Amino acid sequence: MIAHYSFPRLKVGGVTFTARHSLLALGLAGIAYLVSNKRKHQAVFKTASLMCKIERKEDSIKLIWPDEGGYYRVFRGRELIYCGSEPKMADRDLTPGTIYTYTIDSLNEKEQALNRMKIQTSTTAENKKEDNILLDLVFTTIVAKGQTSLEWEPIKGIKEYTIYRNGVDIGKVSGCSFNDRSISEDQEYTYTIKAKRPLPRSEQESYAVKSLVASIVGAVKKGSSQAKAAIEEITNTKKIGPVKQLLQSVENDVDGKRKRNWQLRYSTFLPEEWLKNPNLASKVPYFKGDNRGFDPESSRFRTRVDVYIHEKEREAEIEFSKAVGKSEAYNHDGDFLEEGVASDEGVIVKRVLSNHEKTTIQLTHSVGNPIIISPAVDYKVIGTFYRNGEINIAGYHDQAPHHEVYLKEADDQNWEPLHLAENKGLEMMAHPTANHLWRYSTFTQ
């Protein structure tokens, strides 16, 4: 399978010996600092959009919107949960870490909707997962006539975000919100928020050691920099349906209860035709790559996992398949040396939750090289598929090799790309180095 490569290991003596002792000294001081400065879980998260103020807890969401002096009604999904003249309401007894959609109608004397706003937000999680901060990050999307507003929970260590709309860079923001008034109400938009940050040394004690080790690995690996080895990539994508469609009357929603059959595909591959082994001491100087670009249907890959979610009346059936590509080794003259296929035992798919509201699956992946000792390709994905058709998928992976994630409904011909990441250098597979964190969610119903 995989052209995963062997890299020089840290050995006692020489430069590594000095780095190791520096690590111990700095690590002890750093851990002592971290113990007294751990981030405390915030039970309440608030945002103040120009369109609506929102307060979230683990089991409730409170909405306060501009008072137009009329009568209001609020739907959660298709259920009417509030009628009244007060421009606020609190929705209680909710599930922690769950996405909810609200429609707020402003009515006239004849109970006709004058204005309509639609909000997608979530309750806060009970226990945030430290290995992927994006999974439980509160992300709010608000749509109204002629505009879309995005707001997200601050990420420690990030001061600036770059916003892409349908793949085009449209600017940077220093805060945690973005309002877009230059939209067509008949068009679908995909917003991607990108950022970078140093490995967070104040999230948990182990990160203090991880950050320092990453710096050392980056400094001693040929062709790698200390900065790159310790920088996390963060990508957060939100797909939003046409505003005209989202703002239609709740009574006209006929698609919300349709049962769906999803197929999630995750592949890793090496785009090069040939790759040189960076470990000069190895007897295997070259490996054969997959010689391709991003392509969901390509038969050339290092690994591929397909997960099938079949929604039923109460629970969903989960099936999956996994495949590992052949690894081929060659000498300096291009002569074939040996081949092998790595074990797929490190690829595990399990159902975390399935009920009438949503289905959550977890995919973990760790696959090494069958020919030489080297770091494995590691990644993890947690995906939630809501019964109303919305999805929320988050993961993290080594910044090597290429990673591609796609989704489609079983009867569709075309794949929707959820996440595409290029190889940042094979040394980035080493465990101390920083990961790429990503999330893809939708607001289309």
C-alpha positions in Angstrom: 0.0 0.0 0.0 1.1 3.3 1.0 4.3 5.0 0.2 4.7 6.1 3.8 8.3 6.8 4.4 10.9 6.1 7.1 12.4 9.2 8.7 15.4 9.6 11.0 14.4 8.8 14.6 15.5 11.0 17.5 18.6 9.4 19.1 20.4 10.2 22.3 23.6 12.1 21.5 24.6 15.0 19.3 22.0 17.6 18.5 19.1 15.4 19.5 20.6 14.9 23.0 20.7 18.7 23.6 17.1 19.1 22.2 15.9 16.3 24.4 17.2 17.9 27.6 15.9 21.3 26.5 12.5 19.7 26.0 12.5 18.3 29.5 13.5 21.6 31.1 11.0 23.6 29.0 8.3 21.0 29.4 8.4 21.0 33.2 8.1 24.8 33.3 5.4 24.8 30.6 3.3 22.1 32.4 3.5 24.0 35.7 2.2 27.1 33.9 -0.6 25.2 32.1 -1.9 23.6 35.2 -2.7 27.0 36.6 -4.1 28.4 33.3 -6.3 25.6 32.0 -9.2 26.8 29.8 -12.4 26.6 31.8 -15.5 25.3 30.0 -17.9 28.1 29.2 -21.5 27.0 30.0 -23.0 29.9 28.0 -22.0 31.2 24.6 -23.4 34.4 23.3 -23.4 36.2 19.9 -24.9 39.5 18.9 -25.6 39.5 15.2 -27.2 42.6 13.7 -30.2 40.4 12.9 -30.5 38.4 16.1 -29.0 38.0 19.6 -28.5 34.4 20.6 -27.6 32.9 23.9 -26.8 29.2 24.0 -26.4 26.7 26.8 -26.1 22.9 26.8 -29.9 22.4 27.0 -31.4 25.7 25.7 -31.2 28.4 23.1 -32.5 31.9 23.6 -33.3 34.2 20.7 -33.9 38.0 20.8 -34.6 39.8 17.5 -35.4 43.4 16.5 -38.9 44.5 17.6 -41.0 45.6 14.6 -44.0 46.3 16.8 -46.0 43.4 15.6 -46.8 39.8 16.3 -44.3 36.9 15.9 -44.2 33.2 15.6 -41.2 30.9 15.8 -40.7 27.4 14.4 -38.1 24.9 15.4 -37.8 22.9 12.3 -41.4 22.4 11.3 -42.8 22.7 14.8 -44.4 25.9 16.0 -42.9 26.7 19.4 -43.8 30.3 20.0 -46.5 32.9 19.2 -46.6 36.3 20.8 -45.8 40.0 20.6 -42.6 39.8 22.6 -39.5 39.8 20.2 -37.8 37.0 22.2 -38.2 33.4 23.2 -36.3 30.6 25.0 -36.2 27.0 23.7 -35.5 24.6 26.5 -35.0 20.9 27.1 -32.7 20.6 24.1 -29.9 18.1 23.4 -26.3 19.2 24.1 -24.1 19.7 21.0 -27.0 19.5 18.6 -27.8 21.8 15.6 -31.2 23.4 15.5 -32.9 25.5 12.9 -35.4 28.3 13.7 -37.7 30.3 11.5 -38.9 33.7 12.8 -41.9 35.2 11.1 -43.0 38.8 11.7 -46.8 39.0 11.0 -49.3 41.7 10.2 -52.9 42.0 11.6 -54.0 39.3 9.1 -51.3 37.0 10.3 -49.4 37.2 7.0 -45.7 37.1 7.1 -44.1 40.5 6.5 -40.6 39.5 7.2 -38.9 36.2 7.7 -35.5 35.2 9.2 -34.0 31.7 9.4 -31.4 30.7 11.9 -29.2 27.7 12.2 -27.2 27.4 15.5 -26.5 24.8 18.1 -26.5 24.1 21.8 -23.1 23.9 23.5 -21.5 20.5 24.0 -21.2 18.9 27.4 -17.6 17.9 27.0 -15.7 19.5 24.2 -13.4 17.1 22.3 -9.8 18.5 22.6 -8.5 16.5 19.6 -10.8 18.3 17.2 -12.0 21.7 18.4 -14.1 22.3 15.3 -16.4 19.4 16.0 -18.1 21.2 18.9 -17.5 24.7 17.8 -20.7 26.7 17.9 -21.4 28.0 14.3 -24.4 30.2 13.6 -25.8 31.0 10.2 -28.6 33.6 9.8 -30.4 34.3 6.5 -32.8 37.1 5.7 -33.9 38.8 2.5 -30.8 39.9 0.6 -28.2 38.8 3.2 -26.4 36.0 4.9 -24.6 36.3 8.3 -22.0 33.8 9.7 -20.8 33.8 13.3 -18.6 31.3 15.0 -17.1 30.7 18.4 -13.6 32.2 18.8 -10.7 29.8 18.4 -7.8 30.4 20.7 -4.6 31.4 19.0 -6.3 32.8 15.8 -6.4 36.5 15.2 -7.4 36.5 11.5 -9.6 34.4 9.3 -9.7 34.3 5.5 -13.1 34.0 3.9 -13.8 32.2 0.6 -17.1 32.2 -1.2 -17.5 29.5 -3.8 -13.8 29.0 -3.8 -12.9 32.7 -4.3 -11.0 34.7 -1.7 -13.3 37.6 -0.7 -11.4 39.0 2.2 -10.1 38.6 5.8 -11.8 39.3 9.1 -10.2 39.8 12.5 -13.4 39.0 14.4 -15.5 35.9 14.4 -18.3 37.0 12.1 -19.0 37.8 8.5 -22.0 39.4 6.8 -22.6 39.1 3.1 -25.1 41.4 1.5 -23.9 40.9 -2.1 -25.7 37.7 -2.8 -28.3 36.4 -5.3 -31.3 35.0 -3.5 -31.6 32.2 -6.1 -28.0 31.0 -5.8 -26.4 28.4 -3.5 -23.2 29.5 -1.7 -20.4 27.7 0.0 -18.3 29.7 2.5 -15.0 28.4 3.6 -13.2 30.0 6.6 -9.5 29.3 6.8 -6.9 30.0 9.4 -3.6 28.9 10.9 -2.3 28.8 14.4 0.6 27.4 16.4 -0.1 24.2 18.2 -2.1 25.4 21.3 0.1 25.1 24.4 -2.7 26.2 26.7 -5.3 23.7 25.7 -4.0 20.8 27.7 -0.8 19.6 29.3 0.1 17.2 26.5 0.1 20.0 24.0 3.0 21.7 25.8 5.2 18.7 25.1 3.7 18.2 21.6 4.5 21.8 20.6 8.1 21.5 21.7 8.6 18.2 20.1 7.1 19.4 16.8 9.6 22.3 16.8 12.5 20.0 17.3 11.3 17.6 14.6 10.8 20.5 12.2 14.3 21.8 13.0 16.2 18.5 12.3 14.3 17.1 9.3 15.8 18.0 6.0 13.4 20.1 3.9 11.2 20.9 6.8 11.0 24.1 8.8 10.4 24.4 12.5 7.5 26.8 11.9 5.7 24.5 9.4 5.9 21.4 11.7 4.2 23.3 14.5 1.4 25.1 12.6 -2.1 23.7 12.5 -4.3 24.3 9.4 -7.9 25.0 10.1 -10.7 24.8 7.5 -14.4 25.4 8.3 -16.9 25.2 5.5 -20.6 26.0 5.4 -22.8 25.2 2.4 -25.9 27.4 2.3 -28.9 26.8 0.1 -30.6 29.6 -1.9 -32.0 32.3 0.4 -35.3 32.3 -1.5 -35.6 28.6 -0.9 -34.6 28.8 2.8 -37.1 31.6 3.5 -40.1 29.8 2.1 -43.0 29.1 4.4 -42.4 26.2 6.8 -45.7 24.7 5.7 -44.3 24.4 2.2 -41.3 22.2 3.4 -42.1 18.8 1.9 -38.5 17.5 1.9 -37.7 17.6 5.6 -38.9 14.1 6.5 -37.5 12.2 3.5 -35.3 9.2 4.4 -31.9 9.3 2.8 -29.1 6.9 1.9 -25.7 8.6 2.3 -22.4 7.5 1.0 -19.2 9.1 2.5 -15.9 8.4 0.7 -12.5 9.2 2.2 -9.3 8.5 0.2 -5.6 9.2 0.7 -3.2 9.2 -2.2 0.2 10.4 -3.5 -0.1 12.6 -6.5 3.5 12.1 -7.8 4.5 9.3 -10.1 7.7 8.6 -8.2 8.7 9.6 -4.7 12.2 9.6 -3.2 12.6 8.1 0.2 13.9 10.9 2.5 15.6 8.4 4.7 19.0 8.1 3.0 20.0 5.2 5.2 17.1 3.0 3.8 17.8 0.2 1.3 14.6 1.4 -0.5 15.4 4.7 -2.3 12.2 5.1 -4.3 8.5 4.3 -4.2 5.8 4.5 -6.8 3.1 7.1 -6.3 -0.5 7.2 -7.6 0.2 9.8 -10.3 -3.1 11.6 -10.2 -5.0 14.6 -8.9 -8.2 14.9 -6.8 -10.8 12.5 -8.2 -13.5 10.7 -6.3 -13.7 7.9 -8.8 -10.0 7.1 -9.3 -8.9 3.5 -8.8 -5.4 4.6 -7.6 -5.1 5.4 -3.9 -3.2 4.6 -0.8 -6.3 3.9 1.2 -10.1 4.3 0.6 -13.0 4.0 3.0 -16.7 4.1 2.0 -19.3 4.5 4.7 -23.0 4.0 3.9 -25.8 5.4 6.1 -29.2 4.0 5.4 -31.9 5.9 7.3 -34.8 3.8 8.6 -37.9 4.6 10.6 -36.1 4.8 14.0 -32.4 4.0 13.5 -30.1 4.0 10.6 -28.2 1.0 9.2 -24.4 1.5 8.9 -22.2 -0.3 6.4 -18.7 0.3 5.3 -15.9 -1.0 3.0 -12.2 -0.4 3.1 -9.4 -0.9 0.7 -5.6 -0.5 0.8 -3.5 0.1 -2.3 -0.3 -1.7 -3.2 3.1 -0.2 -2.2 5.9 -0.7 -4.7 9.6 -0.1 -4.0 12.4 0.6 -6.6 16.1 1.1 -6.6 18.1 4.0 -8.0 18.1 2.5 -11.5 14.3 2.2 -11.5 14.4 -1.6 -11.0 11.6 -3.2 -9.0 12.6 -4.3 -5.5 9.5 -5.5 -3.7 5.8 -4.8 -3.2 3.3 -5.2 -0.4 -0.1 -4.3 0.9 -0.5 -2.9 4.4 -3.0 -4.2 6.9 -6.3 -2.4 7.2 -6.9 -3.4 10.8 -6.3 0.3 11.8 -9.3 1.4 9.9 -12.4 1.3 12.1 -15.9 2.6 11.6 -18.5 2.6 14.3 -22.0 4.0 15.0 -21.9 6.5 17.8 -25.6 7.3 17.9 -28.7 6.7 15.9 -32.2 7.9 16.7 -35.2 9.7 15.2 -33.3 13.0 15.2 -29.8 12.2 13.8 -27.2 9.5 13.2 -23.5 9.9 14.2 -20.7 7.8 12.9 -16.9 7.7 13.7 -14.1 6.7 11.3 -10.6 6.3 12.6 -7.7 5.4 10.3 -4.1 4.4 11.0 -2.3 2.6 8.1 1.5 2.2 7.8 3.9 1.1 5.1 4.2 -2.7 4.5 7.8 -2.5 3.2 9.6 -0.2 5.7 9.2 1.1 9.2 7.7 4.5 9.0 4.9 6.8 10.5 1.4 5.7 9.6 -1.2 7.9 7.9 -3.6 8.9 10.7 -6.9 10.6 10.6 -10.3 10.7 12.4 -13.7 11.8 11.3 -17.0 12.2 13.2 -20.0 12.8 11.0 -23.6 13.6 12.0 -26.4 13.1 9.5 -29.7 14.8 10.6 -33.1 13.5 9.6 -34.0 16.9 8.0 -31.1 16.5 5.5 -28.5 18.6 7.1 -25.0 17.2 7.8 -22.1 18.2 10.1 -18.8 16.4 9.6 -15.6 17.2 11.3 -12.2 15.6 11.2 -8.4 16.0 11.5 -5.5 14.4 9.7 -1.8 14.3 9.1 -0.8 17.0 6.6 0.4 14.2 4.3 -0.3 12.7 1.9 -3.2 14.1 -0.1 -6.6 13.7 1.6 -10.0 13.9 -0.2 -13.4 13.5 1.3 -16.7 13.3 -0.7 -20.4 12.7 0.0 -23.4 11.9 -2.1 -26.8 10.4 -1.8 -26.9 6.8 -3.0 -28.9 7.5 -6.2 -26.9 10.6 -7.2 -24.2 10.5 -9.9 -22.1 13.4 -8.7 -20.0 13.6 -5.6 -20.0 16.7 -3.3 -16.4 17.5 -2.3 -16.3 18.1 1.5 -12.6 18.5 2.1 -9.5 18.4 -0.2 -6.0 18.8 1.3 -2.7 18.6 -0.4 0.5 16.9 0.9 2.6 19.4 2.9 5.6 17.0 3.1 5.9 13.4 4.2 7.7 14.4 7.4 4.3 15.8 8.5 3.1 12.3 9.2 5.3 12.1 12.3 3.2 12.2 15.4 4.6 15.4 17.0 3.8 17.5 14.0 0.6 19.6 13.6 -2.6 18.3 12.0 -5.1 19.8 9.6 -8.5 20.3 11.3 -11.5 20.6 9.1 -15.3 20.8 9.2 -18.1 20.7 6.6 -21.7 21.5 7.5 -24.8 22.5 5.6 -27.8 24.9 5.9 -30.0 23.9 3.0 -33.3 22.9 4.6 
